[in-house]
CSV table of C-alpha atoms in Angstrom, one decimal:
chain,number,residue,atom,x,y,z
A,1,UNK,CA,28.8,4.0,1.3
A,2,UNK,CA,28.1,0.7,3.1
A,3,UNK,CA,30.3,-2.2,4.2
A,4,UNK,CA,28.7,-4.8,2.0
A,5,UNK,CA,26.5,-5.2,-1.1
A,6,UNK,CA,23.6,-7.5,-0.1
A,7,UNK,CA,21.8,-7.2,-3.4
A,8,UNK,CA,24.9,-8.4,-5.3
A,9,UNK,CA,25.2,-5.4,-7.6
A,10,UNK,CA,28.3,-3.2,-6.9
A,11,UNK,CA,28.9,0.3,-8.2
A,12,UNK,CA,31.5,3.1,-7.7
A,13,UNK,CA,31.1,5.2,-4.5
A,14,UNK,CA,29.1,8.3,-5.2
A,15,UNK,CA,27.8,7.0,-8.6
A,16,UNK,CA,24.0,7.2,-9.3
A,17,UNK,CA,22.4,3.8,-8.9
A,18,UNK,CA,22.5,1.7,-12.0
A,19,UNK,CA,19.4,0.2,-13.5
A,20,UNK,CA,20.7,-3.2,-12.4
A,21,UNK,CA,21.0,-2.1,-8.8
A,22,UNK,CA,17.5,-0.5,-8.8
A,23,UNK,CA,16.1,-3.7,-10.3
A,24,UNK,CA,17.9,-5.9,-7.8
A,25,UNK,CA,16.0,-4.0,-5.0
A,26,UNK,CA,12.8,-3.3,-6.8
A,27,UNK,CA,12.0,-6.6,-8.5
A,28,UNK,CA,11.8,-8.7,-5.3
A,29,UNK,CA,9.9,-5.9,-3.6
A,30,UNK,CA,7.6,-5.9,-6.6
A,31,UNK,CA,6.8,-9.5,-6.0
A,32,UNK,CA,6.0,-8.7,-2.3
A,33,UNK,CA,3.9,-5.7,-3.2
A,34,UNK,CA,2.1,-7.5,-6.1
A,35,UNK,CA,1.4,-10.6,-4.1
A,36,UNK,CA,-1.3,-9.1,-1.9
A,37,UNK,CA,-3.3,-7.3,-4.6
A,38,UNK,CA,-2.9,-10.3,-6.9
A,39,UNK,CA,-4.4,-12.4,-4.2
A,40,UNK,CA,-7.2,-9.9,-3.8
A,41,UNK,CA,-7.8,-10.1,-7.5
A,42,UNK,CA,-8.2,-13.8,-7.2
A,43,UNK,CA,-10.5,-13.2,-4.2
A,44,UNK,CA,-12.5,-10.7,-6.1
A,45,UNK,CA,-12.9,-13.1,-9.1
A,46,UNK,CA,-14.0,-15.9,-6.8
A,47,UNK,CA,-16.4,-13.8,-4.8
A,48,UNK,CA,-17.6,-12.0,-7.9
A,49,UNK,CA,-19.2,-15.1,-9.3
A,50,UNK,CA,-21.3,-15.5,-6.1
A,51,UNK,CA,-23.2,-12.3,-7.2
A,52,UNK,CA,-23.0,-8.5,-7.3
A,53,UNK,CA,-24.2,-8.2,-3.7
A,54,UNK,CA,-21.3,-10.4,-2.4
A,55,UNK,CA,-18.8,-8.5,-4.5
A,56,UNK,CA,-20.2,-5.2,-3.1
A,57,UNK,CA,-19.9,-6.6,0.4
A,58,UNK,CA,-16.2,-7.5,-0.3
A,59,UNK,CA,-15.6,-3.9,-1.5
A,60,UNK,CA,-16.8,-2.5,1.8
A,61,UNK,CA,-15.2,-5.1,4.1
A,62,UNK,CA,-12.0,-5.1,2.1
A,63,UNK,CA,-11.9,-1.3,2.1
A,64,UNK,CA,-12.1,-1.3,5.9
A,65,UNK,CA,-9.4,-4.1,6.2
A,66,UNK,CA,-7.2,-1.9,4.0
A,67,UNK,CA,-7.0,0.4,7.0
A,68,UNK,CA,-4.9,-2.3,8.8
A,69,UNK,CA,-2.6,-2.6,5.8
A,70,UNK,CA,-2.3,1.2,5.8
A,71,UNK,CA,-1.2,1.1,9.4
A,72,UNK,CA,1.3,-1.5,8.5
A,73,UNK,CA,2.7,0.7,5.7
A,74,UNK,CA,3.2,3.4,8.2
A,75,UNK,CA,5.3,1.0,10.2
A,76,UNK,CA,7.1,-0.4,7.2
A,77,UNK,CA,8.0,3.0,5.6
A,78,UNK,CA,9.1,4.6,8.8
A,79,UNK,CA,11.3,1.6,9.7
A,80,UNK,CA,12.8,1.3,6.2
A,81,UNK,CA,13.9,5.0,6.2
A,82,UNK,CA,15.6,4.7,9.7
A,83,UNK,CA,17.0,1.2,9.1
A,84,UNK,CA,18.5,2.3,5.7
A,85,UNK,CA,20.2,5.3,7.3
A,86,UNK,CA,21.7,3.1,10.1
A,87,UNK,CA,22.7,0.5,7.5
A,88,UNK,CA,24.3,3.2,5.3
A,89,UNK,CA,26.3,4.4,8.4
A,90,UNK,CA,27.7,0.9,8.8
A,91,UNK,CA,25.6,-0.4,11.7
A,92,UNK,CA,23.5,-3.3,10.4
A,93,UNK,CA,22.8,-4.7,13.9
A,94,UNK,CA,21.2,-1.4,14.9
A,95,UNK,CA,19.1,-1.5,11.7
A,96,UNK,CA,17.8,-5.0,12.7
A,97,UNK,CA,17.0,-3.8,16.2
A,98,UNK,CA,14.9,-1.1,14.7
A,99,UNK,CA,12.9,-4.0,13.2
A,100,UNK,CA,12.5,-5.6,16.6
A,101,UNK,CA,11.0,-2.4,18.0
A,102,UNK,CA,8.7,-2.0,15.0
A,103,UNK,CA,7.5,-5.6,15.5
A,104,UNK,CA,6.5,-4.9,19.1
A,105,UNK,CA,4.5,-1.9,17.9
A,106,UNK,CA,3.0,-4.2,15.2
A,107,UNK,CA,1.9,-6.9,17.6
A,108,UNK,CA,0.3,-4.4,20.0
A,109,UNK,CA,-1.4,-2.5,17.2
A,110,UNK,CA,-2.7,-5.7,15.5
A,111,UNK,CA,-4.3,-7.1,18.7
A,112,UNK,CA,-5.9,-3.7,19.5
A,113,UNK,CA,-7.3,-3.4,16.0
A,114,UNK,CA,-8.8,-6.9,16.0
A,115,UNK,CA,-10.6,-6.2,19.3
A,116,UNK,CA,-11.8,-2.8,18.2
A,117,UNK,CA,-13.3,-4.0,15.0
A,118,UNK,CA,-15.3,-6.7,16.8
A,119,UNK,CA,-17.1,-3.8,18.6
A,120,UNK,CA,-17.7,-1.5,15.7
A,121,UNK,CA,-18.0,-3.7,12.6
A,122,UNK,CA,-21.8,-3.4,12.3
A,123,UNK,CA,-22.1,0.4,12.4
A,124,UNK,CA,-19.1,0.8,10.1
A,125,UNK,CA,-20.4,-1.5,7.3
A,126,UNK,CA,-24.0,-0.2,7.6
A,127,UNK,CA,-22.7,3.4,7.2
A,128,UNK,CA,-20.6,2.6,4.2
A,129,UNK,CA,-23.3,0.5,2.5
A,130,UNK,CA,-25.6,3.5,2.4
A,131,UNK,CA,-28.5,2.9,0.0
A,132,UNK,CA,-27.2,-0.5,-1.3
A,133,UNK,CA,-29.1,-3.7,-0.7
A,134,UNK,CA,-29.4,-4.2,3.1
A,135,UNK,CA,-27.9,-7.7,2.6
A,136,UNK,CA,-24.7,-6.1,1.5
A,137,UNK,CA,-24.0,-4.5,4.9
A,138,UNK,CA,-24.8,-7.7,6.7
A,139,UNK,CA,-22.5,-9.8,4.5
A,140,UNK,CA,-19.7,-7.2,4.8
A,141,UNK,CA,-20.0,-7.2,8.5
A,142,UNK,CA,-19.6,-11.0,8.7
A,143,UNK,CA,-16.6,-11.0,6.3
A,144,UNK,CA,-14.9,-8.2,8.3
A,145,UNK,CA,-15.3,-9.9,11.7
A,146,UNK,CA,-13.4,-12.9,10.5
A,147,UNK,CA,-10.8,-11.3,8.2
A,148,UNK,CA,-9.7,-8.8,10.9
A,149,UNK,CA,-8.4,-11.7,13.0
A,150,UNK,CA,-5.4,-11.6,10.6
A,151,UNK,CA,-4.5,-8.0,11.7
A,152,UNK,CA,-1.6,-9.0,13.9
A,153,UNK,CA,-0.1,-11.0,11.1
A,154,UNK,CA,-0.6,-8.1,8.6
A,155,UNK,CA,1.3,-5.7,10.8
A,156,UNK,CA,4.1,-8.1,11.8
A,157,UNK,CA,4.7,-8.8,8.1
A,158,UNK,CA,4.8,-5.1,7.2
A,159,UNK,CA,7.2,-4.4,10.1
A,160,UNK,CA,9.4,-7.2,8.9
A,161,UNK,CA,9.4,-5.9,5.3
A,162,UNK,CA,10.4,-2.5,6.7
A,163,UNK,CA,13.6,-3.5,8.4
A,164,UNK,CA,14.6,-6.0,5.7
A,165,UNK,CA,14.2,-3.4,3.0
A,166,UNK,CA,16.3,-1.0,5.1
A,167,UNK,CA,19.2,-3.4,5.1
A,168,UNK,CA,18.6,-4.1,1.4
A,169,UNK,CA,17.5,-7.7,1.9
A,170,UNK,CA,14.4,-8.0,-0.4
A,171,UNK,CA,14.8,-11.7,-1.2
A,172,UNK,CA,13.5,-13.2,2.1
A,173,UNK,CA,10.4,-11.0,2.2
A,174,UNK,CA,9.6,-12.1,-1.3
A,175,UNK,CA,9.7,-15.8,-0.3
A,176,UNK,CA,7.7,-15.3,2.9
A,177,UNK,CA,4.9,-13.2,1.4
A,178,UNK,CA,4.6,-15.0,-1.9
A,179,UNK,CA,4.5,-18.5,-0.2
A,180,UNK,CA,1.8,-17.5,2.2
A,181,UNK,CA,-0.4,-15.9,-0.4
A,182,UNK,CA,-0.1,-18.8,-2.9
A,183,UNK,CA,-1.3,-21.1,-0.1
A,184,UNK,CA,-4.2,-18.9,0.6
A,185,UNK,CA,-5.1,-18.3,-3.1
A,186,UNK,CA,-5.4,-22.1,-3.5
A,187,UNK,CA,-7.4,-22.3,-0.3
A,188,UNK,CA,-9.9,-19.5,-1.1
A,189,UNK,CA,-12.0,-21.2,-4.0
A,190,UNK,CA,-12.1,-24.5,-2.0
A,191,UNK,CA,-13.5,-22.8,1.0
A,192,UNK,CA,-16.0,-20.6,-0.9
A,193,UNK,CA,-17.4,-23.3,-3.2
A,194,UNK,CA,-16.8,-27.0,-2.5
A,195,UNK,CA,-17.0,-26.5,1.3
A,196,UNK,CA,-19.9,-24.1,0.9
A,197,UNK,CA,-18.6,-21.3,3.1
A,198,UNK,CA,-19.4,-18.6,0.6
A,199,UNK,CA,-18.1,-15.1,1.4
A,200,UNK,CA,-16.9,-16.2,4.9
A,201,UNK,CA,-14.6,-18.7,3.1
A,202,UNK,CA,-12.8,-15.8,1.5
A,203,UNK,CA,-12.3,-14.1,4.9
A,204,UNK,CA,-10.8,-17.3,6.4
A,205,UNK,CA,-8.4,-17.6,3.5
A,206,UNK,CA,-7.3,-14.0,4.2
A,207,UNK,CA,-6.6,-14.8,7.8
A,208,UNK,CA,-4.5,-17.9,6.9
A,209,UNK,CA,-2.3,-15.9,4.5
A,210,UNK,CA,-1.7,-13.0,6.9
A,211,UNK,CA,-1.0,-15.1,10.0
A,212,UNK,CA,1.5,-17.4,8.2
A,213,UNK,CA,3.3,-14.4,6.7
A,214,UNK,CA,3.6,-12.6,10.0
A,215,UNK,CA,4.9,-15.7,11.7
A,216,UNK,CA,7.7,-16.1,9.1
A,217,UNK,CA,8.9,-12.5,9.8
A,218,UNK,CA,8.9,-13.1,13.5
A,219,UNK,CA,11.0,-16.2,13.0
A,220,UNK,CA,13.5,-14.2,11.0
A,221,UNK,CA,14.0,-11.9,14.0
A,222,UNK,CA,14.4,-14.8,16.4
A,223,UNK,CA,17.3,-16.3,14.3
A,224,UNK,CA,19.0,-12.9,13.7
A,225,UNK,CA,20.7,-12.9,17.1
A,226,UNK,CA,19.9,-9.4,18.1
A,227,UNK,CA,18.3,-8.2,21.4
A,228,UNK,CA,14.6,-8.7,21.5
A,229,UNK,CA,13.6,-6.6,24.5
A,230,UNK,CA,11.6,-3.4,23.9
A,231,UNK,CA,13.6,-0.2,23.9
A,232,UNK,CA,11.5,2.7,25.1
A,233,UNK,CA,13.8,5.3,23.4
A,234,UNK,CA,13.7,3.6,20.0
A,235,UNK,CA,9.9,3.0,20.3
A,236,UNK,CA,9.4,6.7,21.0
A,237,UNK,CA,11.5,7.7,18.0
A,238,UNK,CA,9.6,5.4,15.8
A,239,UNK,CA,6.3,6.8,17.0
A,240,UNK,CA,7.4,10.3,16.3
A,241,UNK,CA,8.5,9.3,12.8
A,242,UNK,CA,5.3,7.4,12.3
A,243,UNK,CA,3.1,10.4,13.4
A,244,UNK,CA,3.5,12.3,10.1
A,245,UNK,CA,3.2,9.1,8.1
A,246,UNK,CA,0.1,8.2,10.1
A,247,UNK,CA,-1.6,11.6,9.3
A,248,UNK,CA,-0.6,11.2,5.7
A,249,UNK,CA,-2.0,7.7,5.5
A,250,UNK,CA,-5.2,8.8,7.2
A,251,UNK,CA,-5.7,11.3,4.4
A,252,UNK,CA,-5.3,8.5,1.8
A,253,UNK,CA,-7.8,6.3,3.6
A,254,UNK,CA,-10.3,9.2,4.0
A,255,UNK,CA,-10.1,9.5,0.2
A,256,UNK,CA,-10.6,5.8,-0.6
A,257,UNK,CA,-13.4,5.3,2.0
A,258,UNK,CA,-15.2,8.4,0.7
A,259,UNK,CA,-14.9,6.9,-2.8
A,260,UNK,CA,-16.5,3.6,-1.6
A,261,UNK,CA,-19.2,5.6,0.2
A,262,UNK,CA,-20.0,7.6,-2.9
A,263,UNK,CA,-20.0,4.5,-5.0
A,264,UNK,CA,-22.4,2.7,-2.6
A,265,UNK,CA,-24.9,5.6,-2.9
A,266,UNK,CA,-25.1,5.0,-6.7
A,267,UNK,CA,-26.1,1.3,-6.0
A,268,UNK,CA,-24.5,-2.1,-5.9
A,269,UNK,CA,-23.6,-2.3,-9.6
A,270,UNK,CA,-21.6,1.0,-9.4
A,271,UNK,CA,-19.9,-0.1,-6.1
A,272,UNK,CA,-19.0,-3.4,-7.6
A,273,UNK,CA,-17.5,-1.7,-10.7
A,274,UNK,CA,-15.5,0.6,-8.5
A,275,UNK,CA,-14.2,-2.4,-6.6
A,276,UNK,CA,-12.9,-3.9,-9.9
A,277,UNK,CA,-11.2,-0.7,-10.9
A,278,UNK,CA,-9.8,-0.1,-7.4
A,279,UNK,CA,-8.3,-3.6,-7.1
A,280,UNK,CA,-6.6,-3.2,-10.5
A,281,UNK,CA,-5.4,0.3,-9.6
A,282,UNK,CA,-4.1,-1.1,-6.3
A,283,UNK,CA,-2.2,-3.8,-8.1
A,284,UNK,CA,-0.6,-1.3,-10.4
A,285,UNK,CA,0.1,1.3,-7.8
A,286,UNK,CA,1.7,-1.1,-5.3
A,287,UNK,CA,3.8,-2.6,-8.1
A,288,UNK,CA,4.9,0.9,-9.0
A,289,UNK,CA,5.7,1.4,-5.3
A,290,UNK,CA,8.5,-1.2,-5.7
A,291,UNK,CA,10.5,1.7,-7.3
A,292,UNK,CA,9.7,3.8,-4.1
A,293,UNK,CA,11.0,1.0,-1.9
A,294,UNK,CA,14.3,1.0,-3.9
A,295,UNK,CA,14.3,4.7,-3.4
A,296,UNK,CA,13.8,4.4,0.4
A,297,UNK,CA,16.7,2.0,0.7
A,298,UNK,CA,19.1,3.7,-1.7
A,299,UNK,CA,18.4,7.3,-0.6
A,300,UNK,CA,18.4,6.4,3.1
A,301,UNK,CA,21.7,4.6,2.8
A,302,UNK,CA,23.3,7.4,0.8
A,303,UNK,CA,22.3,10.0,3.3
A,304,UNK,CA,23.2,7.8,6.2
A,305,UNK,CA,26.7,7.5,4.6
A,306,UNK,CA,26.9,11.3,4.1
A,307,UNK,CA,26.6,11.1,0.3
A,308,UNK,CA,24.2,14.0,-0.4
A,309,UNK,CA,25.1,14.4,-4.1
A,310,UNK,CA,24.5,10.7,-4.6
A,311,UNK,CA,21.1,10.9,-3.0
A,312,UNK,CA,20.1,13.7,-5.4
A,313,UNK,CA,21.3,11.7,-8.4
A,314,UNK,CA,19.4,8.7,-7.1
A,315,UNK,CA,16.2,10.9,-6.9
A,316,UNK,CA,16.6,12.0,-10.5
A,317,UNK,CA,17.2,8.4,-11.8
A,318,UNK,CA,14.2,7.1,-9.9
A,319,UNK,CA,11.9,9.8,-11.2
A,320,UNK,CA,12.6,8.7,-14.8
A,321,UNK,CA,12.3,5.0,-14.0
A,322,UNK,CA,9.0,5.5,-12.2
A,323,UNK,CA,7.5,7.5,-15.1
A,324,UNK,CA,8.5,4.8,-17.7
A,325,UNK,CA,7.1,2.0,-15.6
A,326,UNK,CA,3.8,3.9,-15.1
A,327,UNK,CA,3.5,4.4,-18.8
A,328,UNK,CA,4.0,0.6,-19.4
A,329,UNK,CA,1.2,-0.2,-17.0
A,330,UNK,CA,-1.1,2.4,-18.7
A,331,UNK,CA,-0.5,0.7,-22.1
A,332,UNK,CA,-1.4,-2.8,-20.7
A,333,UNK,CA,-4.5,-1.6,-18.8
A,334,UNK,CA,-5.7,0.5,-21.7
A,335,UNK,CA,-5.4,-2.5,-24.1
A,336,UNK,CA,-7.5,-4.6,-21.7
A,337,UNK,CA,-10.4,-2.2,-21.3
A,338,UNK,CA,-12.9,-4.6,-22.9
A,339,UNK,CA,-11.5,-7.8,-21.4
A,340,UNK,CA,-10.5,-7.2,-17.8
A,341,UNK,CA,-13.9,-6.1,-16.3
A,342,UNK,CA,-15.5,-9.3,-17.6
A,343,UNK,CA,-13.0,-11.4,-15.7
A,344,UNK,CA,-14.4,-10.2,-12.4
A,345,UNK,CA,-18.1,-10.0,-13.0
A,346,UNK,CA,-20.7,-11.5,-15.4
A,347,UNK,CA,-23.1,-8.6,-14.7
A,348,UNK,CA,-23.5,-6.3,-17.7
A,349,UNK,CA,-24.3,-3.3,-15.6
A,350,UNK,CA,-21.1,-3.7,-13.6
A,351,UNK,CA,-19.0,-4.0,-16.7
A,352,UNK,CA,-20.6,-1.0,-18.3
A,353,UNK,CA,-19.9,1.2,-15.3
A,354,UNK,CA,-16.3,-0.1,-15.1
A,355,UNK,CA,-15.7,1.1,-18.7
A,356,UNK,CA,-16.7,4.7,-17.7
A,357,UNK,CA,-13.9,4.8,-15.1
A,358,UNK,CA,-11.3,3.3,-17.4
A,359,UNK,CA,-10.0,6.4,-19.2
A,360,UNK,CA,-9.3,8.1,-15.9
A,361,UNK,CA,-7.7,5.0,-14.6
A,362,UNK,CA,-5.3,4.7,-17.6
A,363,UNK,CA,-4.4,8.4,-17.6
A,364,UNK,CA,-3.4,8.3,-13.9
A,365,UNK,CA,-0.8,5.6,-14.2
A,366,UNK,CA,2.2,7.4,-15.8
A,367,UNK,CA,1.7,10.3,-13.4
A,368,UNK,CA,1.5,7.9,-10.5
A,369,UNK,CA,4.7,6.2,-11.5
A,370,UNK,CA,6.6,9.5,-10.8
A,371,UNK,CA,4.6,10.3,-7.7
A,372,UNK,CA,5.3,6.9,-6.1
A,373,UNK,CA,9.0,7.1,-6.9
A,374,UNK,CA,9.4,10.5,-5.3
A,375,UNK,CA,7.4,9.4,-2.3
A,376,UNK,CA,10.1,6.8,-1.7
A,377,UNK,CA,12.9,9.3,-2.2
A,378,UNK,CA,11.4,11.6,0.5
A,379,UNK,CA,10.6,8.8,2.9
A,380,UNK,CA,14.2,7.5,2.6
A,381,UNK,CA,15.4,11.1,3.3
A,382,UNK,CA,13.1,11.4,6.4
A,383,UNK,CA,11.2,14.3,4.8
A,384,UNK,CA,7.9,12.9,6.0
A,385,UNK,CA,6.5,16.2,7.3
A,386,UNK,CA,6.5,17.6,3.8
A,387,UNK,CA,4.7,14.4,2.5
A,388,UNK,CA,2.1,14.8,5.3
A,389,UNK,CA,1.4,18.4,4.4
A,390,UNK,CA,1.2,17.8,0.7
A,391,UNK,CA,-1.2,14.9,1.1
A,392,UNK,CA,-3.4,16.8,3.4
A,393,UNK,CA,-3.7,19.7,0.9
A,394,UNK,CA,-4.4,17.3,-2.0
A,395,UNK,CA,-7.0,15.4,0.0
A,396,UNK,CA,-8.8,18.1,1.9
A,397,UNK,CA,-8.6,21.0,-0.6
A,398,UNK,CA,-9.0,19.1,-3.8
A,399,UNK,CA,-10.1,15.4,-3.7
A,400,UNK,CA,-12.9,15.5,-1.0
A,401,UNK,CA,-14.6,18.6,-2.4
A,402,UNK,CA,-14.4,17.2,-5.9
A,403,UNK,CA,-15.9,13.8,-5.1
A,404,UNK,CA,-18.8,15.2,-3.1
A,405,UNK,CA,-19.5,17.8,-5.7
A,406,UNK,CA,-19.5,15.1,-8.3
A,407,UNK,CA,-22.1,13.2,-6.2
A,408,UNK,CA,-24.2,16.4,-5.9
A,409,UNK,CA,-24.1,16.8,-9.7
A,410,UNK,CA,-24.9,13.1,-10.2
A,411,UNK,CA,-21.7,12.4,-12.3
A,412,UNK,CA,-21.7,8.8,-11.3
A,413,UNK,CA,-18.5,6.6,-11.3
A,414,UNK,CA,-16.9,9.0,-13.9
A,415,UNK,CA,-17.0,11.9,-11.3
A,416,UNK,CA,-15.6,9.6,-8.7
A,417,UNK,CA,-12.5,8.6,-10.8
A,418,UNK,CA,-12.0,12.2,-12.0
A,419,UNK,CA,-11.6,13.2,-8.3
A,420,UNK,CA,-9.0,10.4,-7.8
A,421,UNK,CA,-7.1,11.7,-10.8
A,422,UNK,CA,-7.1,15.2,-9.4
A,423,UNK,CA,-5.6,13.8,-6.1
A,424,UNK,CA,-2.7,12.3,-8.1
A,425,UNK,CA,-2.1,15.5,-10.1
A,426,UNK,CA,-1.9,17.8,-7.1
A,427,UNK,CA,0.6,15.5,-5.4
A,428,UNK,CA,2.7,15.3,-8.6
A,429,UNK,CA,3.1,19.1,-8.8
A,430,UNK,CA,4.1,19.4,-5.2
A,431,UNK,CA,6.6,16.6,-5.3
A,432,UNK,CA,8.3,17.9,-8.5
A,433,UNK,CA,8.7,21.3,-6.9
A,434,UNK,CA,10.2,19.8,-3.8
A,435,UNK,CA,12.7,17.6,-5.5
A,436,UNK,CA,14.0,20.5,-7.6
A,437,UNK,CA,15.2,22.1,-4.3
A,438,UNK,CA,17.7,20.7,-1.9
A,439,UNK,CA,16.2,21.0,1.6
A,440,UNK,CA,15.1,17.4,1.7
A,441,UNK,CA,18.7,16.0,1.3
A,442,UNK,CA,20.1,16.0,4.9
A,443,UNK,CA,23.0,13.7,5.7
A,444,UNK,CA,23.3,11.6,8.9
A,445,UNK,CA,21.8,8.5,10.7
A,446,UNK,CA,18.7,8.8,12.9
A,447,UNK,CA,19.2,9.7,16.5
């Protein structure tokens, strides 16, 4: 199927991927995916002991900064799918050149986002803060203005992850991202407490991590020996591929920002509890997404090499693996229900509200394991238009009506997390129906 085996786990041509091969791709990707949310958990724990207002401000500012990471995921996922197909067709150089073009898009987008946020940070944070303490909006604005300076680094790192995953090189991204985040995790408490910078110290530590990580991925392109000039044709193709992923991602962000807005309208304690649950959910979900990344690389390479039956067998194997991994996370999170919230806040009201969300959180995880795995299958296959349409239906027809109805009925944080669970269930049903058919498995490299 391909001319080499960069992950060091060979298998017969046409065979479904072994557990060792999936693990060889997924485990380093897991470290990369878990590094950022684990750093954010450290950040949440550090800021949480400043007070509930600061933790609520971090929830708002961090939710807005997550839009930049979402834009980076659009770049990464689109690049992984196309690079994997080129790699599967035997053209590794062309796959790396895809990464060069994605990095040009990342640099332009990151600078543009950083400038735009400086203009609109105040209105955005005040809108999302709603009825919370007025000091929450002001603190969130200050945090966001600093943290968004790391936007170019965030996007460059995501573009780098994309092409390296496509050529099945997951070891270098692991080293780059983990090293940068460890440095920043050590820096964050020092800036916040001994140096007395408070919440702004958290933002500075974020910028350090993202900028260092982005610089390492740029260096990898410089030493790769491929042409670095922009290619208009490739850029246009990536923008077309990214269009559907962009709309899909916008639907996700509308859901999570709506959740933050509803949480804020219940008060700072509810918003802080939602932030704890959301960060733990993000850590689990992005860790489960390591299975999706393996799916993107394996399915893309199989279809690029013309192995349609192998791609279908890979999809079935990944569905099973994703479900079992999600169940494992559910057991761990469920067992920690009376311990984990207390690690992030000493406020009894915050912990009480977090426990209301916990059953929904735990129930979602096994379902999410299957959903994330199949997302990766279809991205690797280039079936992103279907993913766009399914996500829009789940968001607009189910999640958004449910969450605002819950607010009107004053269901509190339980209604908020019930709506998030509905969003996952609708996507699960659609993905299972799609994978049972065969229209998604189309052979060939991108043109």
